[in-house]
Amino acid sequence: AYTGEALDYKVPLLRSLTAIDKAATEVCRYFDKNVEKVFSYLGWEQEYFLVDESLWAVRPDLMLTGRTLMGHESAKNQQLEDHYFGAIPTRVMAFMKDLEYECLKLGIPVKTRHNEVAPSQFELAPVYEEANLANDHNQLLMTIMDKIARRHQFRVLLHEKPFKGINGSGKHNNWSLCDSDGHNLLNPGETPMKNAQFLVFLAAVLRAVHKHGINLRLGIIGASNDHRLGANEAPPAVLSVYLGDSLSAIIRAIAYGKEAAGGCSEPLQIGVSVLPNIPRDLSDRNRTSPFALTGNKFEFRALGSSQNIATANISLNAAMACALDDIAFMLEAELAQGTPLNAAIQSLLAKLFAEHMPIVFDGNGYSDEWLAEAEKRGLPNLKDTVAALAHYSDKDVMAVFERHGVLSPREMLSRQEILLENYTHSVSIEGHTALKLGRTRILPVALAYQTRLAKAASSAAALVDDAAEEKAYFVRVREQVRGLMSALDTLEAAVNGDFGGTALARAAYARDTVLPAMNACRNHADALECLCASHDWPLPSYAELLWLH
């Protein structure tokens, strides 16, 4: 801005990388005085859908909003998982090869390609890179994907939930830290001293997610991601950390004594040979966890496929820098009293693991039981973007970004207002699109079909005494038509209504009034799709969109 504030994502990302470098280097030097710098490394996974361009062109909802605002589920979707485990379709493979060629020309080190769970859903992922470069490459990728898709008569959908009833798309954020000597700080290692360093950084991660979970939640917000978070294929909005059975047992032993791991009450010693080797590969991760340790990195699974990954990493790096600063301060206080380093680490880890144990959860993150348990543990459950953004201006939240100069208070308040306005506009655009789609395409077809049914029922009644079935079918259609007409009137009033004064009030109105009105229209429209003649229906069906490669 003219007044010096950062309006983009790049500047805060670079600031956050500087913050975590400084804080992590300070902690590393307790173990190795020669460490000069710490780098944040990142490996993203980009999920996306491909649909035929000719079908996309006759779906105003896909064109204008990136998702289907109306449309009944296909009889066959992902139940058999035959797309997930099947071969990549020939036409899609041609697109993928072309895309990879263009990526490599730009220096994007793409490596992985495969089908994803839902039909017409796919994934691409590169080799790990330094976080700033990885962010640039993902932004470039999302731009050229659209260009290459058109070349192959496809349209790429990066919306987090373009189709109701099947998996949406995420962008998993595999994050790690590496020192200037090439050591991964999140790798458990094989020697006691390296294990001690790993456990200190592990404690910092738990502290960052536990104390600053709202900051991390702000890194994954968005009107489109709200449709995905908490669904069957995406982590809940409640942030927790998965460590795996063996590592969870180890930190419990450190926190509460060996009895917690099954044994005597003697506490586990840090930095000596009794510390068990922690497996380098904890096998398959918990796919229901939003923040899971996967061998030597943490996978932040809650990001949406259309998002700029800088948002999540700005929050994550800022929170981690604060946690590492806290740990360095606590260690210095112990050392100043003459406590040996190993004893200070032993004492500090026990306190930290005990304090932040509520954030550790290795079970099913999709279950209702976990949501109830998370509430007992005091973990925030900010279910949607509006609820999360309301906390952007909280003192504790702002302090995390302000502490290392990642964002100034003025920058945070402006971002809060802009993000709330973006949410409102996104929902409003969807509302107006759904209204026009219902009024100009679906309702005329449904009314014409209803008229034909009325004539058919009347003719049947004239020919036979018992025409109850014909009349009953007409009544079913008429009820849905009337319901759609009423729902469209409600939606029209909602999108043209008073959204309120403040940005937060307008966003809350969009969430609480416009979205429910849209959903009501969809319910009737989807019911009519199953009742009206398919050759009359004005929109390509899910079966055509998802299975036509």
mmCIF file of N, CA, C and O in Angstrom, residues 30 326-352:
data_model
loop_
_atom_site.group_PDB
_atom_site.id
_atom_site.type_symbol
_atom_site.label_atom_id
_atom_site.label_comp_id
_atom_site.label_asym_id
_atom_site.label_seq_id
_atom_site.Cartn_x
_atom_site.Cartn_y
_atom_site.Cartn_z
ATOM 1 N N TYR A 30 21.131 -24.754 21.170
ATOM 2 C CA TYR A 30 21.291 -25.480 22.431
ATOM 3 C C TYR A 30 21.889 -26.860 22.176
ATOM 4 O O TYR A 30 22.505 -27.450 23.060
ATOM 5 N N ASP A 326 8.929 -19.176 23.301
ATOM 6 C CA ASP A 326 8.530 -19.522 24.671
ATOM 7 C C ASP A 326 9.460 -20.583 25.246
ATOM 8 O O ASP A 326 9.886 -20.501 26.411
ATOM 9 N N ILE A 327 9.766 -21.587 24.436
ATOM 10 C CA ILE A 327 10.629 -22.680 24.902
ATOM 11 C C ILE A 327 12.036 -22.166 25.197
ATOM 12 O O ILE A 327 12.654 -22.531 26.217
ATOM 13 N N ALA A 328 12.562 -21.327 24.311
ATOM 14 C CA ALA A 328 13.900 -20.761 24.551
ATOM 15 C C ALA A 328 13.916 -19.946 25.841
ATOM 16 O O ALA A 328 14.875 -20.019 26.627
ATOM 17 N N PHE A 329 12.874 -19.172 26.075
ATOM 18 C CA PHE A 329 12.794 -18.364 27.295
ATOM 19 C C PHE A 329 12.765 -19.252 28.533
ATOM 20 O O PHE A 329 13.453 -18.992 29.530
ATOM 21 N N MET A 330 11.962 -20.336 28.470
ATOM 22 C CA MET A 330 11.858 -21.242 29.621
ATOM 23 C C MET A 330 13.171 -21.988 29.861
ATOM 24 O O MET A 330 13.588 -22.190 31.013
ATOM 25 N N LEU A 331 13.845 -22.389 28.779
ATOM 26 C CA LEU A 331 15.134 -23.069 28.936
ATOM 27 C C LEU A 331 16.178 -22.124 29.537
ATOM 28 O O LEU A 331 16.953 -22.519 30.417
ATOM 29 N N GLU A 332 16.196 -20.904 29.064
ATOM 30 C CA GLU A 332 17.156 -19.929 29.593
ATOM 31 C C GLU A 332 16.941 -19.696 31.087
ATOM 32 O O GLU A 332 17.904 -19.550 31.850
ATOM 33 N N ALA A 333 15.688 -19.663 31.488
ATOM 34 C CA ALA A 333 15.396 -19.468 32.916
ATOM 35 C C ALA A 333 15.934 -20.620 33.742
ATOM 36 O O ALA A 333 16.479 -20.409 34.846
ATOM 37 N N GLU A 334 15.812 -21.857 33.223
ATOM 38 C CA GLU A 334 16.343 -23.035 33.939
ATOM 39 C C GLU A 334 17.871 -23.002 33.968
ATOM 40 O O GLU A 334 18.493 -23.262 35.005
ATOM 41 N N LEU A 335 18.473 -22.704 32.831
ATOM 42 C CA LEU A 335 19.931 -22.702 32.753
ATOM 43 C C LEU A 335 20.534 -21.604 33.627
ATOM 44 O O LEU A 335 21.625 -21.763 34.182
ATOM 45 N N ALA A 336 19.822 -20.488 33.726
ATOM 46 C CA ALA A 336 20.311 -19.380 34.555
ATOM 47 C C ALA A 336 20.386 -19.757 36.022
ATOM 48 O O ALA A 336 21.167 -19.159 36.786
ATOM 49 N N GLN A 337 19.606 -20.764 36.420
ATOM 50 C CA GLN A 337 19.636 -21.231 37.805
ATOM 51 C C GLN A 337 20.691 -22.314 38.025
ATOM 52 O O GLN A 337 20.778 -22.895 39.096
ATOM 53 N N GLY A 338 21.474 -22.587 36.974
ATOM 54 C CA GLY A 338 22.544 -23.577 37.092
ATOM 55 C C GLY A 338 22.118 -24.993 36.763
ATOM 56 O O GLY A 338 22.891 -25.943 36.974
ATOM 57 N N THR A 339 20.936 -25.185 36.255
ATOM 58 C CA THR A 339 20.465 -26.524 35.886
ATOM 59 C C THR A 339 21.182 -26.989 34.630
ATOM 60 O O THR A 339 21.254 -26.245 33.648
ATOM 61 N N PRO A 340 21.735 -28.216 34.613
ATOM 62 C CA PRO A 340 22.371 -28.738 33.398
ATOM 63 C C PRO A 340 21.362 -28.824 32.249
ATOM 64 O O PRO A 340 20.154 -28.966 32.466
ATOM 65 N N LEU A 341 21.875 -28.731 31.022
ATOM 66 C CA LEU A 341 20.993 -28.687 29.852
ATOM 67 C C LEU A 341 20.067 -29.891 29.794
ATOM 68 O O LEU A 341 18.854 -29.747 29.595
ATOM 69 N N ASN A 342 20.606 -31.119 29.942
ATOM 70 C CA ASN A 342 19.760 -32.311 29.835
ATOM 71 C C ASN A 342 18.663 -32.320 30.895
ATOM 72 O O ASN A 342 17.514 -32.673 30.614
ATOM 73 N N ALA A 343 19.025 -31.922 32.111
ATOM 74 C CA ALA A 343 18.028 -31.887 33.182
ATOM 75 C C ALA A 343 16.977 -30.819 32.902
ATOM 76 O O ALA A 343 15.785 -31.010 33.165
ATOM 77 N N ALA A 344 17.409 -29.675 32.349
ATOM 78 C CA ALA A 344 16.463 -28.611 32.019
ATOM 79 C C ALA A 344 15.496 -29.069 30.934
ATOM 80 O O ALA A 344 14.290 -28.805 30.993
ATOM 81 N N ILE A 345 16.046 -29.765 29.930
ATOM 82 C CA ILE A 345 15.194 -30.290 28.854
ATOM 83 C C ILE A 345 14.228 -31.319 29.401
ATOM 84 O O ILE A 345 13.038 -31.323 29.061
ATOM 85 N N GLN A 346 14.746 -32.211 30.266
ATOM 86 C CA GLN A 346 13.896 -33.248 30.869
ATOM 87 C C GLN A 346 12.710 -32.619 31.602
ATOM 88 O O GLN A 346 11.554 -33.010 31.405
ATOM 89 N N SER A 347 12.999 -31.626 32.389
ATOM 90 C CA SER A 347 11.948 -30.977 33.181
ATOM 91 C C SER A 347 10.973 -30.221 32.286
ATOM 92 O O SER A 347 9.752 -30.295 32.459
ATOM 93 N N LEU A 348 11.513 -29.500 31.312
ATOM 94 C CA LEU A 348 10.666 -28.677 30.445
ATOM 95 C C LEU A 348 9.752 -29.539 29.573
ATOM 96 O O LEU A 348 8.567 -29.243 29.419
ATOM 97 N N LEU A 349 10.299 -30.618 29.003
ATOM 98 C CA LEU A 349 9.478 -31.475 28.150
ATOM 99 C C LEU A 349 8.334 -32.103 28.933
ATOM 100 O O LEU A 349 7.215 -32.230 28.415
ATOM 101 N N ALA A 350 8.620 -32.506 30.150
ATOM 102 C CA ALA A 350 7.555 -33.093 30.972
ATOM 103 C C ALA A 350 6.419 -32.092 31.172
ATOM 104 O O ALA A 350 5.233 -32.438 31.046
ATOM 105 N N LYS A 351 6.766 -30.851 31.440
ATOM 106 C CA LYS A 351 5.745 -29.819 31.635
ATOM 107 C C LYS A 351 4.985 -29.530 30.340
ATOM 108 O O LYS A 351 3.755 -29.428 30.326
ATOM 109 N N LEU A 352 5.730 -29.406 29.242
ATOM 110 C CA LEU A 352 5.100 -29.054 27.968
ATOM 111 C C LEU A 352 4.180 -30.158 27.464
ATOM 112 O O LEU A 352 3.055 -29.894 27.016
#
